[in-house]
Short mmCIF file of C-alpha atoms in Angstrom, two decimals:
data_model
loop_
_atom_site.label_atom_id
_atom_site.label_comp_id
_atom_site.label_asym_id
_atom_site.label_seq_id
_atom_site.Cartn_x
_atom_site.Cartn_y
_atom_site.Cartn_z
CA MET A 74 0.00 0.00 0.00
CA LYS A 75 1.27 3.46 -0.87
CA LYS A 76 1.69 5.94 1.99
CA VAL A 77 1.02 9.67 1.83
CA LEU A 78 1.85 12.22 4.52
CA THR A 79 -0.02 15.49 4.88
CA ILE A 80 1.55 18.36 6.82
CA ALA A 81 -1.16 20.95 7.42
CA GLY A 82 -3.63 22.55 9.79
CA SER A 83 -6.67 20.85 11.27
CA ASP A 84 -10.17 21.92 10.18
CA CYS A 85 -12.55 20.97 12.98
CA SER A 86 -15.51 21.11 10.57
CA GLY A 87 -13.90 18.45 8.37
CA GLY A 88 -13.98 20.18 4.99
CA ALA A 89 -10.41 21.34 4.49
CA GLY A 90 -6.91 20.89 5.87
CA ILE A 91 -5.84 17.63 7.48
CA GLN A 92 -9.35 16.21 7.41
CA ALA A 93 -9.86 16.82 3.68
CA ASP A 94 -6.40 15.43 2.98
CA ILE A 95 -6.99 12.21 4.92
CA LYS A 96 -10.36 11.68 3.20
CA THR A 97 -8.77 12.23 -0.20
CA ILE A 98 -5.86 9.88 0.48
CA THR A 99 -8.21 7.21 1.83
CA ALA A 100 -10.49 7.55 -1.21
CA HIS A 101 -7.40 6.79 -3.32
CA LYS A 102 -6.97 3.58 -1.26
CA MET A 103 -3.71 4.74 0.25
CA TYR A 104 -2.45 4.97 3.81
CA ALA A 105 -2.80 8.49 5.21
CA MET A 106 -0.51 10.00 7.84
CA SER A 107 -0.60 13.53 9.24
CA VAL A 108 1.56 16.15 10.89
CA ILE A 109 -0.62 18.85 12.38
CA THR A 110 0.84 22.36 12.25
CA ALA A 111 -2.12 24.22 13.77
CA LEU A 112 -5.57 23.74 15.21
CA THR A 113 -8.29 25.95 13.75
CA ALA A 114 -11.76 26.78 14.99
CA GLN A 115 -13.59 27.07 11.70
CA ASN A 116 -16.62 26.01 9.73
CA THR A 117 -18.15 26.76 6.34
CA THR A 118 -18.67 30.42 7.26
CA GLY A 119 -15.13 31.30 8.29
CA VAL A 120 -12.09 30.80 10.51
CA TYR A 121 -12.65 31.97 14.08
CA GLY A 122 -9.45 30.95 15.83
CA ILE A 123 -5.99 29.47 15.22
CA GLU A 124 -3.74 27.74 17.76
CA GLU A 125 -0.29 26.88 16.41
CA VAL A 126 1.58 23.72 17.34
CA THR A 127 5.13 24.38 18.56
CA PRO A 128 7.84 23.98 15.92
CA GLU A 129 9.57 21.41 18.12
CA PHE A 130 6.46 19.22 18.21
CA VAL A 131 5.98 19.56 14.46
CA GLY A 132 9.53 18.28 14.04
CA GLN A 133 8.90 15.43 16.48
CA GLN A 134 5.83 14.33 14.51
CA ILE A 135 7.84 14.30 11.27
CA ASP A 136 10.62 12.27 12.90
CA CYS A 137 8.16 9.66 14.17
CA ILE A 138 6.69 9.20 10.72
CA PHE A 139 9.87 9.00 8.68
CA ASN A 140 11.65 6.77 11.20
CA ASP A 141 8.86 4.20 11.06
CA ILE A 142 6.54 4.44 8.01
CA ARG A 143 8.30 6.36 5.26
CA PRO A 144 5.79 8.14 2.98
CA ASP A 145 5.85 7.80 -0.80
CA ALA A 146 4.67 11.40 -1.14
CA VAL A 147 4.30 14.46 1.09
CA LYS A 148 1.64 17.13 0.75
CA ILE A 149 2.14 20.41 2.63
CA GLY A 150 -0.70 22.83 3.26
CA MET A 151 -1.23 25.40 6.01
CA VAL A 152 2.03 26.48 7.67
CA SER A 153 1.33 29.66 9.59
CA SER A 154 4.69 30.73 11.03
CA SER A 155 8.31 31.03 9.92
CA LYS A 156 9.57 28.80 12.75
CA ILE A 157 7.26 25.97 11.69
CA ILE A 158 8.33 26.39 8.07
CA GLU A 159 11.99 26.27 9.06
CA ILE A 160 11.63 23.00 10.97
CA ILE A 161 9.66 21.43 8.11
CA VAL A 162 12.36 22.41 5.60
CA GLU A 163 15.07 21.08 7.93
CA LYS A 164 13.30 17.72 8.14
CA LEU A 165 12.59 17.53 4.41
CA ILE A 166 16.27 18.10 3.68
CA GLN A 167 17.16 15.45 6.27
CA TYR A 168 14.77 12.74 5.04
CA LYS A 169 14.66 13.61 1.32
CA PRO A 170 11.14 12.45 0.36
CA GLU A 171 10.73 11.70 -3.34
CA ASN A 172 7.56 13.71 -4.00
CA ILE A 173 6.67 17.01 -2.32
CA VAL A 174 3.44 18.82 -3.22
CA ILE A 175 3.07 22.27 -1.66
CA ASP A 176 -0.25 24.08 -1.60
CA PRO A 177 0.82 27.60 -0.56
CA VAL A 178 -2.23 28.24 1.62
CA MET A 179 -2.54 31.94 2.44
CA VAL A 180 -6.28 32.66 2.55
CA SER A 181 -9.22 30.32 3.20
CA THR A 182 -12.16 29.91 0.81
CA SER A 183 -14.18 32.14 3.14
CA GLY A 184 -11.53 34.89 2.88
CA SER A 185 -9.82 34.44 6.25
CA LYS A 186 -6.05 35.02 6.38
CA LEU A 187 -4.23 31.83 7.38
CA ILE A 188 -0.57 32.85 7.36
CA CYS A 189 1.15 35.60 9.33
CA ASP A 190 3.36 38.18 7.64
CA ASP A 191 6.65 36.86 9.03
CA ALA A 192 5.92 33.44 7.52
CA MET A 193 5.45 34.74 3.97
CA ASN A 194 9.15 35.30 3.34
CA ALA A 195 10.07 31.91 4.81
CA LEU A 196 7.43 30.23 2.62
CA ILE A 197 8.79 31.85 -0.53
CA THR A 198 12.51 31.60 0.17
CA LYS A 199 12.79 28.32 2.10
CA LEU A 200 9.80 25.99 1.66
CA ILE A 201 8.71 26.54 -1.93
CA PRO A 202 12.23 25.90 -3.34
CA VAL A 203 12.16 22.26 -2.13
CA ALA A 204 8.85 21.40 -3.84
CA THR A 205 8.26 18.93 -6.63
CA VAL A 206 5.26 21.09 -7.53
CA ILE A 207 3.42 24.01 -5.96
CA THR A 208 -0.29 24.65 -6.55
CA PRO A 209 -1.17 28.33 -6.03
CA ASN A 210 -4.55 29.72 -7.01
CA ILE A 211 -4.71 33.10 -8.73
CA PRO A 212 -4.63 35.28 -5.56
CA GLU A 213 -1.75 33.22 -4.17
CA ALA A 214 0.11 33.31 -7.48
CA GLU A 215 -0.26 37.10 -7.54
CA VAL A 216 1.44 37.29 -4.14
CA LEU A 217 4.23 35.00 -5.31
CA CYS A 218 4.88 36.72 -8.66
CA GLY A 219 4.22 40.30 -7.55
CA PHE A 220 1.73 41.39 -10.22
CA SER A 221 -1.94 41.04 -11.14
CA ILE A 222 -3.14 38.07 -13.19
CA LYS A 223 -6.04 38.91 -15.49
CA ASN A 224 -5.82 36.38 -18.33
CA GLU A 225 -4.03 33.28 -19.65
CA ASP A 226 -1.00 35.26 -20.82
CA ASP A 227 -0.62 36.63 -17.31
CA MET A 228 -0.83 33.09 -15.94
CA ILE A 229 2.10 32.09 -18.14
CA LYS A 230 4.14 35.12 -17.09
CA ALA A 231 3.34 34.46 -13.43
CA ALA A 232 4.37 30.81 -13.68
CA GLN A 233 7.62 31.79 -15.37
CA GLU A 234 8.36 34.33 -12.63
CA ILE A 235 7.47 31.98 -9.78
CA SER A 236 9.53 29.18 -11.30
CA LYS A 237 12.67 31.24 -10.76
CA THR A 238 12.34 30.57 -7.03
CA LEU A 239 12.16 26.76 -7.18
CA LYS A 240 13.58 23.73 -8.95
CA GLY A 241 10.20 22.03 -9.31
CA ALA A 242 7.07 22.84 -11.26
CA VAL A 243 4.27 25.38 -10.84
CA LEU A 244 0.57 24.65 -11.26
CA VAL A 245 -1.32 27.95 -11.44
CA LYS A 246 -5.00 27.26 -10.80
CA GLY A 247 -7.07 29.63 -12.93
CA GLY A 248 -10.49 29.02 -11.46
CA HIS A 249 -10.75 32.59 -10.21
CA LEU A 250 -10.48 34.02 -13.73
CA VAL A 251 -13.06 32.67 -16.13
CA ASN A 252 -16.14 30.48 -16.54
CA ASP A 253 -14.15 27.34 -17.30
CA ALA A 254 -11.70 25.68 -14.91
CA ILE A 255 -8.35 26.35 -16.55
CA ASP A 256 -5.07 25.41 -14.87
CA LEU A 257 -1.53 25.92 -16.13
CA LEU A 258 1.38 23.58 -15.44
CA TYR A 259 4.79 25.13 -16.03
CA GLU A 260 7.47 22.43 -15.83
CA ASN A 261 11.07 22.69 -17.06
CA GLY A 262 10.12 25.59 -19.32
CA ASN A 263 7.22 23.68 -20.86
CA ILE A 264 3.55 24.76 -20.71
CA HIS A 265 0.65 22.34 -20.28
CA TRP A 266 -2.96 23.55 -20.03
CA PHE A 267 -5.67 21.62 -18.22
CA ARG A 268 -9.14 22.70 -19.32
CA SER A 269 -12.45 21.46 -17.94
CA LYS A 270 -15.97 22.79 -17.47
CA ARG A 271 -16.66 24.58 -14.21
CA ILE A 272 -19.03 22.64 -11.95
CA ASP A 273 -22.05 24.65 -10.87
CA ASN A 274 -21.56 24.12 -7.14
CA PRO A 275 -20.99 26.96 -4.66
CA ASN A 276 -19.70 24.51 -2.06
CA THR A 277 -15.94 24.67 -2.63
CA HIS A 278 -14.57 24.49 0.90
CA GLY A 279 -11.29 22.55 0.76
CA THR A 280 -10.92 22.29 -3.01
CA GLY A 281 -7.26 23.35 -2.94
CA CYS A 282 -6.44 20.88 -0.17
CA THR A 283 -8.24 18.12 -2.01
CA LEU A 284 -6.56 18.74 -5.37
CA SER A 285 -3.04 18.91 -3.93
CA SER A 286 -3.59 15.74 -1.89
CA ALA A 287 -4.92 13.91 -4.94
CA ILE A 288 -1.84 15.00 -6.92
CA ALA A 289 0.37 13.64 -4.12
CA CYS A 290 -1.50 10.31 -4.25
CA ASN A 291 -0.91 9.97 -7.97
CA LEU A 292 2.77 10.88 -7.63
CA ALA A 293 3.07 8.26 -4.87
CA GLU A 294 1.98 5.67 -7.46
CA GLY A 295 4.80 6.73 -9.75
CA LYS A 296 2.69 8.59 -12.29
CA SER A 297 4.11 11.58 -14.17
CA LEU A 298 3.30 15.04 -12.89
CA SER A 299 0.99 15.91 -15.80
CA THR A 300 -0.90 12.62 -15.45
CA SER A 301 -1.10 13.10 -11.69
CA ILE A 302 -2.68 16.52 -12.15
CA GLU A 303 -5.09 15.24 -14.80
CA ASN A 304 -6.23 12.39 -12.55
CA ALA A 305 -6.49 14.70 -9.53
CA LYS A 306 -8.71 17.10 -11.47
CA VAL A 307 -11.00 14.22 -12.46
CA TYR A 308 -11.29 13.21 -8.79
CA LEU A 309 -11.97 16.81 -7.71
CA THR A 310 -14.60 17.23 -10.42
CA GLY A 311 -16.39 14.12 -9.18
CA ALA A 312 -16.30 15.33 -5.59
CA LEU A 313 -17.91 18.60 -6.70
CA LYS A 314 -20.46 16.94 -9.01
CA ALA A 315 -21.68 14.76 -6.13
CA GLY A 316 -23.43 17.88 -4.85
CA LEU A 317 -22.96 17.54 -1.11
CA ASN A 318 -24.66 20.47 0.64
CA LEU A 319 -23.67 20.95 4.27
CA GLY A 320 -23.34 24.08 6.40
CA GLN A 321 -24.45 27.67 6.08
CA GLY A 322 -21.51 28.92 4.00
CA SER A 323 -19.26 27.45 1.31
CA GLY A 324 -19.70 23.79 2.14
CA PRO A 325 -17.36 20.79 1.85
CA LEU A 326 -16.92 18.29 -0.97
CA GLU A 327 -18.08 14.68 -1.16
CA HIS A 328 -14.64 13.08 -0.84
CA THR A 329 -16.01 9.54 -0.66
CA TYR A 330 -18.09 9.61 -3.85
CA LEU A 331 -15.94 6.83 -5.34
CA ILE A 332 -16.49 4.48 -2.41
#
């Protein structure tokens, strides 16, 4: 059985973060492990509180996993402080996992800020450079590249700019731009577009977490990056099409629709 580790924050309402990651990994029939970086008090209407785990304990969790059940892929989501980022990078360099998917979580679906200012520089200069692939949405990509993204040409320019800061690939998720779901993979100077119809479902809580975890699952199986993204988008589309409707705000996905 393939093993996938998620390093992220906990969502007590179950729609995003660690909980969405574990559901996604399990739906892919893989063994899920987790390192929790923060506890959040949140639901479909917003994030109401964040309690960070100490960097030392984050490191201890990572040690316990790699020294016993080595993961075939690692997905990294919410990392809210520079100290936590630094210990994660230290451990990644130490253990050298083969596949690292980083979802540079900065703002929740509901619009709540999830990363403090001092962590932004550490994210960009220390964590992102070790990634196999990063998966920013348009607002996150704008932060990373430093300019506004209004169209597909801007997505290409943004990916080219962001790629200067890492050895891996960049997947710019264009769902914020147009009616169709258009994503851009920029890998080794090559451009690959992923185009699909937007699903008419306002319940999108945890979509970024879900996509990045699904990519990690496919990479764990040894699939190419482009195939991993294609498969992950199919899984995400199915989870949206299932039409789960929970909560008073932007609700969660149906992660188990395949089961």
